[in-house]
Short mmCIF file of C-alpha atoms in Angstrom, two decimals:
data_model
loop_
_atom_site.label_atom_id
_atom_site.label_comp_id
_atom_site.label_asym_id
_atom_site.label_seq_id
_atom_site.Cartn_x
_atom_site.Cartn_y
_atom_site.Cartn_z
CA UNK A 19 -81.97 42.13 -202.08
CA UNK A 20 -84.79 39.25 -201.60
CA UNK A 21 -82.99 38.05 -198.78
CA UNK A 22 -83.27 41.11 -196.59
CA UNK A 23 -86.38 42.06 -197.77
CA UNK A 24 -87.55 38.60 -196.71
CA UNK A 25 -85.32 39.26 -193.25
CA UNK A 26 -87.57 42.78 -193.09
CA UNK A 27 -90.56 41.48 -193.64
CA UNK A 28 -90.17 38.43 -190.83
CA UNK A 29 -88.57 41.33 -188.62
CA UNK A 30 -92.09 43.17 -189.35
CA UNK A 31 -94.24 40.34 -188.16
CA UNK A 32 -92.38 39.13 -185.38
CA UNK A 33 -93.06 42.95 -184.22
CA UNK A 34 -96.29 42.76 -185.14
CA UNK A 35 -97.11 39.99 -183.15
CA UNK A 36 -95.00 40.78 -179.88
CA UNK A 37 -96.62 44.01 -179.45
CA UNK A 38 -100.75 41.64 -180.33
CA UNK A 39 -101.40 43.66 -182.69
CA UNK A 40 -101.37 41.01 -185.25
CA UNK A 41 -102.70 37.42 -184.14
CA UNK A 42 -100.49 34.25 -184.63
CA UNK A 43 -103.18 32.65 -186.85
CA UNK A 44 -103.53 35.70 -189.07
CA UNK A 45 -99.58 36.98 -188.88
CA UNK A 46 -98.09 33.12 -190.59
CA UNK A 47 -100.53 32.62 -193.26
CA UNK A 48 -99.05 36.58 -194.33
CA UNK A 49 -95.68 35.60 -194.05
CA UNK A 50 -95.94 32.72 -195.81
CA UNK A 51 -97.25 34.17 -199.07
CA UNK A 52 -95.44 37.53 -198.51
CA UNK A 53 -91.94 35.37 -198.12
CA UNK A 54 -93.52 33.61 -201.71
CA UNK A 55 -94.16 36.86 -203.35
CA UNK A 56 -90.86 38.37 -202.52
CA UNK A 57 -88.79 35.24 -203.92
CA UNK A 58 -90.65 35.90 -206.66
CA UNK A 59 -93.10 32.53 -206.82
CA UNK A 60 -95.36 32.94 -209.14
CA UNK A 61 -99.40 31.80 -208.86
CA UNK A 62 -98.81 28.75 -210.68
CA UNK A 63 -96.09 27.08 -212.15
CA UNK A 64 -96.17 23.59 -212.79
CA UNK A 65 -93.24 21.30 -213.66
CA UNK A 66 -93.41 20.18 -217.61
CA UNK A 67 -91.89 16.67 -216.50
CA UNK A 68 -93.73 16.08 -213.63
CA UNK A 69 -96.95 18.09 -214.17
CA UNK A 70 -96.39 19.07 -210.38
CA UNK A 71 -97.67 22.68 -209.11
CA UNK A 72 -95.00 24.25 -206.89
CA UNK A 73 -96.54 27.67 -207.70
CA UNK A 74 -97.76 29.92 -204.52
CA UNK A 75 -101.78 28.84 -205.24
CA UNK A 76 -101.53 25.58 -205.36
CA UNK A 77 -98.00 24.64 -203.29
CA UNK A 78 -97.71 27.54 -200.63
CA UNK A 79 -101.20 27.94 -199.95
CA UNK A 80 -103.29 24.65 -201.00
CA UNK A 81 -100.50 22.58 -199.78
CA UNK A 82 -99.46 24.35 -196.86
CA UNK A 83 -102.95 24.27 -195.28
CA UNK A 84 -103.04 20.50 -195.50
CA UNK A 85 -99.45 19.76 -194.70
CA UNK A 86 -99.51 19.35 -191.30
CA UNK A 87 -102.87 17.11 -191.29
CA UNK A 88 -102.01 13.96 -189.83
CA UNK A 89 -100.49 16.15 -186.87
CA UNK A 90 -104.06 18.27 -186.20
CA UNK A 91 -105.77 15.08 -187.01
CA UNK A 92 -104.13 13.78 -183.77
CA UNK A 93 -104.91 17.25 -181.59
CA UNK A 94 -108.27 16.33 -182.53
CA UNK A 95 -108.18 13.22 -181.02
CA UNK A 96 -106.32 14.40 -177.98
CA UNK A 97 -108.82 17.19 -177.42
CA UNK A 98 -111.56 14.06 -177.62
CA UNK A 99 -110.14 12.63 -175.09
CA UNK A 100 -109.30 15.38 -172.57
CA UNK A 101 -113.04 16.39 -173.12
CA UNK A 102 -114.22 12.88 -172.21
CA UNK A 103 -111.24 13.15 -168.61
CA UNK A 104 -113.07 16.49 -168.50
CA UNK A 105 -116.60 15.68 -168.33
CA UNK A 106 -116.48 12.56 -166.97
CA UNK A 107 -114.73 13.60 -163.59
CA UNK A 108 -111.81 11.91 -164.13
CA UNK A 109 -109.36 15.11 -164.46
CA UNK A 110 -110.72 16.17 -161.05
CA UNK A 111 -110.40 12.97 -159.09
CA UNK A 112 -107.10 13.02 -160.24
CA UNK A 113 -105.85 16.05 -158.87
CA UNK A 114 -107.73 15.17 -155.49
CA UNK A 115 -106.79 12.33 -154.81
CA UNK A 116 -103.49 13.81 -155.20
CA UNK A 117 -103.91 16.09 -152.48
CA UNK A 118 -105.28 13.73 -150.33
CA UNK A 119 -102.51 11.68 -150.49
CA UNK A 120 -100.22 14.77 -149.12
CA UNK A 121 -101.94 15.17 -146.02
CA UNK A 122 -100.93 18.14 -143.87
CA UNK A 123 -97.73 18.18 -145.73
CA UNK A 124 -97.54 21.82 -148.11
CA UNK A 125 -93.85 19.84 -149.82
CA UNK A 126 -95.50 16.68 -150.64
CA UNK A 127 -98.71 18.23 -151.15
CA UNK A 128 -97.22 20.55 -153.76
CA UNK A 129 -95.46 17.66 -155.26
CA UNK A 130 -97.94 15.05 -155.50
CA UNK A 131 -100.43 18.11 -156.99
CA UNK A 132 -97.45 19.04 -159.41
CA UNK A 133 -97.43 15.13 -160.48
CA UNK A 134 -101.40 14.99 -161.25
CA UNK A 135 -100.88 18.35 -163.22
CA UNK A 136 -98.35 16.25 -165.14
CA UNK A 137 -100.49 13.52 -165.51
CA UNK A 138 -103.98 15.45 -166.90
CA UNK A 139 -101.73 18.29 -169.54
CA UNK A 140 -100.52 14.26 -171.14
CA UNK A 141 -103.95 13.84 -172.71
CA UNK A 142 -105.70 17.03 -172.06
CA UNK A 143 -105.08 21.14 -173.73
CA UNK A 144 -106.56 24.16 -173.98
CA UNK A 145 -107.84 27.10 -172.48
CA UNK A 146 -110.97 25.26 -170.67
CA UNK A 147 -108.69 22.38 -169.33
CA UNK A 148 -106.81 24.94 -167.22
CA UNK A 149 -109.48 26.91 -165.74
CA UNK A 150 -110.82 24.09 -164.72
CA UNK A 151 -107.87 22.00 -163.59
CA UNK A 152 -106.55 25.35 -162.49
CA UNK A 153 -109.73 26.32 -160.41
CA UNK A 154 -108.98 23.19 -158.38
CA UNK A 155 -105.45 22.97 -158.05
CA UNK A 156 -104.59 26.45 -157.27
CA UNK A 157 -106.56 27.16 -154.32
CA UNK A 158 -105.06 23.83 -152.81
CA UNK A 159 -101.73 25.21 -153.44
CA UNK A 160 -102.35 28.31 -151.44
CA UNK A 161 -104.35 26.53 -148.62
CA UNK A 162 -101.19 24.86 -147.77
CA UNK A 163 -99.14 28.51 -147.48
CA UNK A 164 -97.92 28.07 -151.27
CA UNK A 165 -97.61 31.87 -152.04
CA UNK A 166 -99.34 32.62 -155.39
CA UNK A 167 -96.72 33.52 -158.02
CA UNK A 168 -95.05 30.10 -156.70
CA UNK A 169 -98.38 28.32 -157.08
CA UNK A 170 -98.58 29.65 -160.93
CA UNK A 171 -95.17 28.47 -161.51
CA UNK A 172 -95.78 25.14 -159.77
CA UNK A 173 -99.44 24.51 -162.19
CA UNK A 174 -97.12 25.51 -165.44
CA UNK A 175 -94.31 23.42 -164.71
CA UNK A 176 -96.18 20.51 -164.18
CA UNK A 177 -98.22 21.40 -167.65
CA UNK A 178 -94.95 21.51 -169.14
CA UNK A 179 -93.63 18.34 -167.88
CA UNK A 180 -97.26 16.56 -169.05
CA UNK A 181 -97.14 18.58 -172.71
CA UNK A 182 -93.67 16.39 -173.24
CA UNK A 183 -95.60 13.49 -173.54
CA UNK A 184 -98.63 14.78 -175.26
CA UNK A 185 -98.70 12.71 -178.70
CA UNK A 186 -100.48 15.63 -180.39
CA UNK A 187 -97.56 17.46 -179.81
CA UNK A 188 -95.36 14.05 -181.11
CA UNK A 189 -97.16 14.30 -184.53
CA UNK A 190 -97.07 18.13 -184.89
CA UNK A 191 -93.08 17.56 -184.45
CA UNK A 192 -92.89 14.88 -186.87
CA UNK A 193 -94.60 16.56 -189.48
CA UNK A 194 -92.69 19.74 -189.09
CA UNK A 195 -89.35 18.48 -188.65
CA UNK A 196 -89.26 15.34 -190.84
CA UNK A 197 -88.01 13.16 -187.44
CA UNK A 198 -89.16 10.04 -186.64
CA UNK A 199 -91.65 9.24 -183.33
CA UNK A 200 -89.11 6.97 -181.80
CA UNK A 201 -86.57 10.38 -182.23
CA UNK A 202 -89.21 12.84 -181.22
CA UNK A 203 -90.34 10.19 -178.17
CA UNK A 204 -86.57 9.82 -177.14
CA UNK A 205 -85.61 13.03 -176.82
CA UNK A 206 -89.34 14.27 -174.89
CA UNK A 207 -88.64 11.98 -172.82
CA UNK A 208 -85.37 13.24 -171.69
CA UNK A 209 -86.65 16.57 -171.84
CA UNK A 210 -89.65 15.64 -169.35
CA UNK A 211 -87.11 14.36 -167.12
CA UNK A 212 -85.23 17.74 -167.34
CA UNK A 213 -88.34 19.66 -166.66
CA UNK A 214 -89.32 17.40 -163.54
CA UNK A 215 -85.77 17.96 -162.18
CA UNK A 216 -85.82 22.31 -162.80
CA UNK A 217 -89.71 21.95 -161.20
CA UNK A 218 -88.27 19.96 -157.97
CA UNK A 219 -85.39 22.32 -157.89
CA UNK A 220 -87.50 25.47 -157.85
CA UNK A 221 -90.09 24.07 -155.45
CA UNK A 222 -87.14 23.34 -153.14
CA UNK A 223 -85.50 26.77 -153.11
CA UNK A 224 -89.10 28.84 -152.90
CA UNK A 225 -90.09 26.60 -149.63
CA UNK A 226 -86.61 27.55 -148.25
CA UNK A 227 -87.72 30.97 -149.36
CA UNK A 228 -91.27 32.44 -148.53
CA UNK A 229 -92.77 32.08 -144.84
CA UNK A 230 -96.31 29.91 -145.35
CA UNK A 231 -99.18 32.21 -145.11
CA UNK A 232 -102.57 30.30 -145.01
CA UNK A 233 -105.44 31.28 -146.54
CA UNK A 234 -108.64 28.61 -146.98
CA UNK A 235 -108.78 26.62 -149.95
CA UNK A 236 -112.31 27.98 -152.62
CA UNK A 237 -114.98 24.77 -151.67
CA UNK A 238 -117.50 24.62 -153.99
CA UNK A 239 -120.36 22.04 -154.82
CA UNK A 240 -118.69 20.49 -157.67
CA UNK A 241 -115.69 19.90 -154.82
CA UNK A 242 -118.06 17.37 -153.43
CA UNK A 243 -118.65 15.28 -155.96
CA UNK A 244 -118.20 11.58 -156.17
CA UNK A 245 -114.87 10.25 -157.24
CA UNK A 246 -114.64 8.34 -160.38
CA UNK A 247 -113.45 4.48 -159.92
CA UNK A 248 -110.03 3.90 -159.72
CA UNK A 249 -109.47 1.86 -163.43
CA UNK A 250 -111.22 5.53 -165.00
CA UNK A 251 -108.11 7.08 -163.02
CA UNK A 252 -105.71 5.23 -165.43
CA UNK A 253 -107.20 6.85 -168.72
CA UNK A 254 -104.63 9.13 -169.45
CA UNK A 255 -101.86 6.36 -169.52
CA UNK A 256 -103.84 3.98 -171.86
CA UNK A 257 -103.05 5.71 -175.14
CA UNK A 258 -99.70 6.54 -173.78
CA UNK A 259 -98.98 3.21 -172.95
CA UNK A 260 -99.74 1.85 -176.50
CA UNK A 261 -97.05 4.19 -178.00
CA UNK A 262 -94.53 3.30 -175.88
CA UNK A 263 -94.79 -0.39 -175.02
CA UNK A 264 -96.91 -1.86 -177.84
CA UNK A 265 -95.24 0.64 -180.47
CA UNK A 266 -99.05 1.51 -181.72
CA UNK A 267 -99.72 4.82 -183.92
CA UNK A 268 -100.42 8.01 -182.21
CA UNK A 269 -104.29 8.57 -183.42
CA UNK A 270 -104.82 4.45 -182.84
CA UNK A 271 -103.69 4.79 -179.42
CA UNK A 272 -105.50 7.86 -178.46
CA UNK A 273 -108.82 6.15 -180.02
CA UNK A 274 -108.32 3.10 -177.28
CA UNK A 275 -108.02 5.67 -174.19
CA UNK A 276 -111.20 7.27 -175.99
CA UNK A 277 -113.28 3.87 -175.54
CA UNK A 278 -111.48 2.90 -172.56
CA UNK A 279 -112.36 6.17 -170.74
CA UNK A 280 -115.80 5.90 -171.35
CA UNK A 281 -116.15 2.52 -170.83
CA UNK A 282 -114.79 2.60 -167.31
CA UNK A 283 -117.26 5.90 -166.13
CA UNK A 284 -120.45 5.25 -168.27
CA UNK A 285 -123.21 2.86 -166.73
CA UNK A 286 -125.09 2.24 -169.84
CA UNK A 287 -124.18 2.33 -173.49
CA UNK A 288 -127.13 5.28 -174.16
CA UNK A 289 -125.05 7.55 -171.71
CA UNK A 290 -121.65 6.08 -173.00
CA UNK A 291 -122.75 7.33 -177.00
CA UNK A 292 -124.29 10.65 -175.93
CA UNK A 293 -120.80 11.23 -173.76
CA UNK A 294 -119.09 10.27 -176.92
CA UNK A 295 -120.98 12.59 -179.26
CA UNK A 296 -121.18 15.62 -176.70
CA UNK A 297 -117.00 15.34 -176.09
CA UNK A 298 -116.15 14.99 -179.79
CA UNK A 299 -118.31 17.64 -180.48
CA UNK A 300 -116.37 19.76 -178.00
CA UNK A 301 -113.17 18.09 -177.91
CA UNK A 302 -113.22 19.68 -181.83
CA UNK A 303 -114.27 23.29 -180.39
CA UNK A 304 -111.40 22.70 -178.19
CA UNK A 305 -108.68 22.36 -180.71
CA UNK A 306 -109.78 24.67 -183.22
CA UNK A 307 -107.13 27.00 -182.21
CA UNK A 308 -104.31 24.87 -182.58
CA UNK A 309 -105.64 23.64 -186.11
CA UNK A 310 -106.06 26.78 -187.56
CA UNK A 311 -102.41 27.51 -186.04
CA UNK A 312 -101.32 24.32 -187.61
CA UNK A 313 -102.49 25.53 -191.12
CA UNK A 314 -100.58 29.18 -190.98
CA UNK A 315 -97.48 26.88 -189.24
CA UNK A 316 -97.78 24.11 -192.93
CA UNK A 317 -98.19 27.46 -195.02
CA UNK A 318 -95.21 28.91 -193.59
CA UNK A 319 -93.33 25.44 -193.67
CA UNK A 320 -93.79 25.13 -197.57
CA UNK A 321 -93.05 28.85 -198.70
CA UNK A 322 -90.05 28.67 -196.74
CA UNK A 323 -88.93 25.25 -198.04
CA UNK A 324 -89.77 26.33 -201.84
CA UNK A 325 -86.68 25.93 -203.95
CA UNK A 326 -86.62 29.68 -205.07
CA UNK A 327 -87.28 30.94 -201.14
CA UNK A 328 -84.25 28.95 -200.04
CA UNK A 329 -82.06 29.88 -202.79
CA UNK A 330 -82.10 33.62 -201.41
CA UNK A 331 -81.90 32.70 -198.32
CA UNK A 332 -78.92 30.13 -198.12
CA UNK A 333 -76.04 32.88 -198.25
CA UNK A 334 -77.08 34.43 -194.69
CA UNK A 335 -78.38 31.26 -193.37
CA UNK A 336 -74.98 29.25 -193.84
CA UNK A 337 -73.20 32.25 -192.24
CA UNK A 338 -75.31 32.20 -189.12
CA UNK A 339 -76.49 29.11 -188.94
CA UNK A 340 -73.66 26.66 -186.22
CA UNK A 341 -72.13 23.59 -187.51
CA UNK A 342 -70.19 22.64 -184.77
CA UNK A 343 -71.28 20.77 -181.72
CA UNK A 344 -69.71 23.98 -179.62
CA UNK A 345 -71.13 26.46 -182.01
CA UNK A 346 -74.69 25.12 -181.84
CA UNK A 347 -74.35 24.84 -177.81
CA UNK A 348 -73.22 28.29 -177.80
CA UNK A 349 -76.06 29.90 -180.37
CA UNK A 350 -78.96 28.44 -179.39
CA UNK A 351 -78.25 28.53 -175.23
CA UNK A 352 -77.72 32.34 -176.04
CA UNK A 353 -80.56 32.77 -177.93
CA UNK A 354 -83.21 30.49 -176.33
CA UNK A 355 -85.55 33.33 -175.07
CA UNK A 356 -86.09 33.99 -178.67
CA UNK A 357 -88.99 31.71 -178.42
CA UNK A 358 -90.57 33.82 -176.26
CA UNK A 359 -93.55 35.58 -178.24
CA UNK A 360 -93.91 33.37 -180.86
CA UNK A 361 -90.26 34.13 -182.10
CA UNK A 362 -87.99 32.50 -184.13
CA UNK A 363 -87.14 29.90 -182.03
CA UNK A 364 -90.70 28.84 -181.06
CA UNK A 365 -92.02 25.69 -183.59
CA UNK A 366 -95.30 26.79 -182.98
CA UNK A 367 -94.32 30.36 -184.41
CA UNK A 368 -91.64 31.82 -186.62
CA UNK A 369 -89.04 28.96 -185.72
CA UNK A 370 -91.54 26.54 -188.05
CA UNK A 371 -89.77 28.94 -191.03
CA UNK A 372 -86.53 29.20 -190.12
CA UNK A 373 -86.91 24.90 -188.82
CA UNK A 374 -88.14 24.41 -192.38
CA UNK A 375 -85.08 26.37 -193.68
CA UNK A 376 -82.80 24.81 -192.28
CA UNK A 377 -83.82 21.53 -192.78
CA UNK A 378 -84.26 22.38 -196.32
CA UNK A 379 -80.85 23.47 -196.95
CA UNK A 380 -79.51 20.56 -195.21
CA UNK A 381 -77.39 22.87 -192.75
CA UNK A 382 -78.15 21.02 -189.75
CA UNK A 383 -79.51 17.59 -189.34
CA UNK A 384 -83.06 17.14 -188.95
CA UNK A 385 -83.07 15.44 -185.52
CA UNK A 386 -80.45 18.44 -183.83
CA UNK A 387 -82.97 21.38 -185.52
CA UNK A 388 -85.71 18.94 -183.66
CA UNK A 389 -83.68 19.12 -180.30
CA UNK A 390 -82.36 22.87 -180.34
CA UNK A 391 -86.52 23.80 -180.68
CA UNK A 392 -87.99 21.60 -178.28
CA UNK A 393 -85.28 23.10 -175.96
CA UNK A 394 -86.00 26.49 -176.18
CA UNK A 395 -89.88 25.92 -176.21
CA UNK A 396 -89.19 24.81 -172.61
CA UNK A 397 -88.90 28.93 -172.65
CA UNK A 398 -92.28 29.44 -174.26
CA UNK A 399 -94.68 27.20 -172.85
CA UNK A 400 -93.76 27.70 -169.11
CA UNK A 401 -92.59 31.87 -169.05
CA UNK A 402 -94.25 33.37 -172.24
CA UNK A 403 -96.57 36.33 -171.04
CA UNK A 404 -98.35 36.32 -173.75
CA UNK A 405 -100.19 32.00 -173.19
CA UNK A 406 -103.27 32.01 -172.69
CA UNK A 407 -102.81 29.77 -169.95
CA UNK A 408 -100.15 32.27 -168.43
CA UNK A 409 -102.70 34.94 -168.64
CA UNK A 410 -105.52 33.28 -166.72
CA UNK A 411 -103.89 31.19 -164.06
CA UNK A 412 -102.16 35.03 -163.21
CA UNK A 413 -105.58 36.75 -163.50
CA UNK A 414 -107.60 34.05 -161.29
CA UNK A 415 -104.10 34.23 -158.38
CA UNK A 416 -103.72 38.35 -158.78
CA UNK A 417 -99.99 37.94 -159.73
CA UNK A 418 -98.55 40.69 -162.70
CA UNK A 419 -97.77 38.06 -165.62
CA UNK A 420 -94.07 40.13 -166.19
CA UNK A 421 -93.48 39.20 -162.93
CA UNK A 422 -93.94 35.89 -163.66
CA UNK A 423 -91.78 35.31 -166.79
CA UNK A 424 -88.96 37.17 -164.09
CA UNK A 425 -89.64 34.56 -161.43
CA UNK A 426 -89.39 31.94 -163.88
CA UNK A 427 -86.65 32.99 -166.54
CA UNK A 428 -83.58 31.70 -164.64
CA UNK A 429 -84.97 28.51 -164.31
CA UNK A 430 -86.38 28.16 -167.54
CA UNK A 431 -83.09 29.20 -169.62
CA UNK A 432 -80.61 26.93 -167.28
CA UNK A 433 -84.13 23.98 -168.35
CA UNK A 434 -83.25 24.97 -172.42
CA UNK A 435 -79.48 25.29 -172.15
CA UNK A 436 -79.70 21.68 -170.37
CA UNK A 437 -82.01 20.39 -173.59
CA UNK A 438 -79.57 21.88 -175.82
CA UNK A 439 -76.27 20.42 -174.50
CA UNK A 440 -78.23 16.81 -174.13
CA UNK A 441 -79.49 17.16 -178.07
CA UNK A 442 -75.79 18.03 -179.25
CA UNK A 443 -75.03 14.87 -177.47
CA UNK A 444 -77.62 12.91 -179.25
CA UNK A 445 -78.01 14.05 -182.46
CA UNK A 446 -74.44 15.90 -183.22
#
């Protein structure tokens, strides 16, 4: 009976927060303690042996909201830094010199563009990085006949390929899965590869497609300003580089492209501390959402992982759950668009519980749960109507945002059933 009432209740939310009328941030924190409550956790209850509180005050809630801080600690710094590429100029030279490098050619042009989108999303996030980075890129597109729905697609696969190597993301994936960051850097990388190959494909096909119709790219003053140096251009590498070559932590590495950006735009150490007060300041406005997200994500992660939450659940789990390498292929290709609306196979919504679950009850191995979800987020963060990002970039073009997730759904699905079959291969 506390299984399905548990399997009602995350039915209820998911519901809930399909149809928006319950936000992310407010709809995990409630699961988490309702899953507690049903399981029948009470406020406190502390171990006699080890004096250890695994009661829903102190575990679930106290617990959860700090479990995932080294992995917000790192968003932080990420946000920093794509505040300092922001403000700076750098994120807009970028993309620029991108397009000048295309010439009068709409295929390379819309590659090269793609490739600089790819490059900024590394470092950069949020909502203001992609009106701004989509304010620029966008009307380029379409100057070059790039029909608008195709230009969308084009911004948010690049995005996607650039959020595989985003180290926030790295540490949010560590801490939720329990995987190490050479695992989690592995597999993203193979993953960004995947995502680079489905992008070229469906720039290909849409070219062969649509007629070009040309309309006049949107000049405005900031257009004309002066391009940032070329060693500022590199920023977004730096802390990239550290993690991968000289095997640096995540945070320590984002802290050098910090200095190193403003070192290599600021003229006087006055104007480099006030730029690195102002873009803290903001880079931590910036990422607000994602750390309060992270906090309902940690309290859902530890209800679901309590001892008396996954003893109700095991029974259905370990009759759904695959444990062959044909069986897992099979369930989560099916099943992929399930991370579509924060579902439960999106990390960064109800799949953090069912991840945790999993994990918990040792029915799969860490690394595959790790590879099945960062599979089917390929789903999420490129199609979902309901991103932010998703909403704007189709507001600011005119494009219906259904139409979009259509456009983009067979391409996206064939991208998560690729990441699926290549993490049975790795971790199976």
């Amino acid at each position: 009976m506390q299984a399905v009432l548990i399997l009602v209740l995350f039915l209820a939310i998911a519901v809930l927060m399909i149809t928006r009328k319950l936000p992310t941030l407010i709809a995990l924190p409630i699961l988490a303690i309702g899953i507690a409550v049903i399981a029948g956790v009470p406020l406190k209850m502390v171990d006699p042996k080890t004096k250890v509180d695994t009661g829903l005050l102190a575990y679930v809630i106290d617990g959860g909201a700090i479990k995932l801080a080294a992995a917000y600690v790192a968003v932080m710094f990420g946000a920093w830094l794509g505040q300092i590429m922001n403000q700076t100029g750098i994120s807009k030279s970028i993309v620029k010199t991108a397009a000048e490098l295309g010439g009068d050619r709409p295929f390379i042009i819309t590659i090269l563009v793609a490739a600089a989108i790819a490059l900024l999303f590394t470092t950069v996030g949020g909502l203001g990085a992609v009106i701004m980075i989509g304010s620029i890129t966008l009307p380029i597109l379409m100057s070059v006949g790039v029909a608008p729905i195709t230009a969308i697609a084009v911004f948010l696969f690049g995005m996607a390929i650039g959020l595989e190597l985003n180290m926030g993301n790295w540490a949010f994936y560590i801490t939720a899965t329990g995987v190490t960051l050479e695992q989690v850097k592995n597999f993203a990388l193979v993953l960004m590869v995947l995502t680079a190959i489905t992008a070229l494909i469906f720039i290909i096909i849409e070219f062969k497609r649509q007629g070009l119709k040309f309309s006049w790219a949107q000049v405005n003053e900031e257009d004309a300003e002066k391009k940032v140096n070329f060693l500022a251009l590199l920023t977004p590498l730096i802390p990239i580089t550290f993690v991968l070559i000289f095997k640096w932590s995540i945070i320590s590495s984002f802290m050098i492209g910090i200095v190193y950006g403003v070192i290599t735009t600021q003229k006087s150490i006055k104007n480099a501390l006030n730029t690195l007060t102002k873009t803290a300041y903001d880079g931590i406005a910036d990422s607000a959402p994602a750390v309060l997200l992270m906090i309902g994500i940690g309290m859902l992660l530890n209800a679901v992982m309590h001892p008396m939450v996954a003893k109700s659940l095991e029974p259905i789990l370990k009759s759904i759950i695959p444990s062959s390498r044909i069986s897992y292929i099979i369930f989560f290709s099916l099943l992929a668009p399930l991370a579509l609306y924060r579902g439960p196979l999106n990390l960064w919504g109800l799949g953090s519980g069912i991840a945790g679950l999993i994990i918990g009850l040792k029915l799969l191995p860490p690394t595959a749960v790790m590879g099945a979800l960062l599979s089917t987020e390929r789903i999420q963060v490129i199609g979902d109507p309901t991103n932010t990002q998703n909403v704007w970039l189709s507001n600011y073009a005119g494009v219906d945002v259904n139409k979009l997730l259509l456009k983009l759904l067979p391409y996206i699905w064939i991208l998560a059933i690729a990441g699926v079959v290549t993490a049975s291969i790795m971790f199976f």
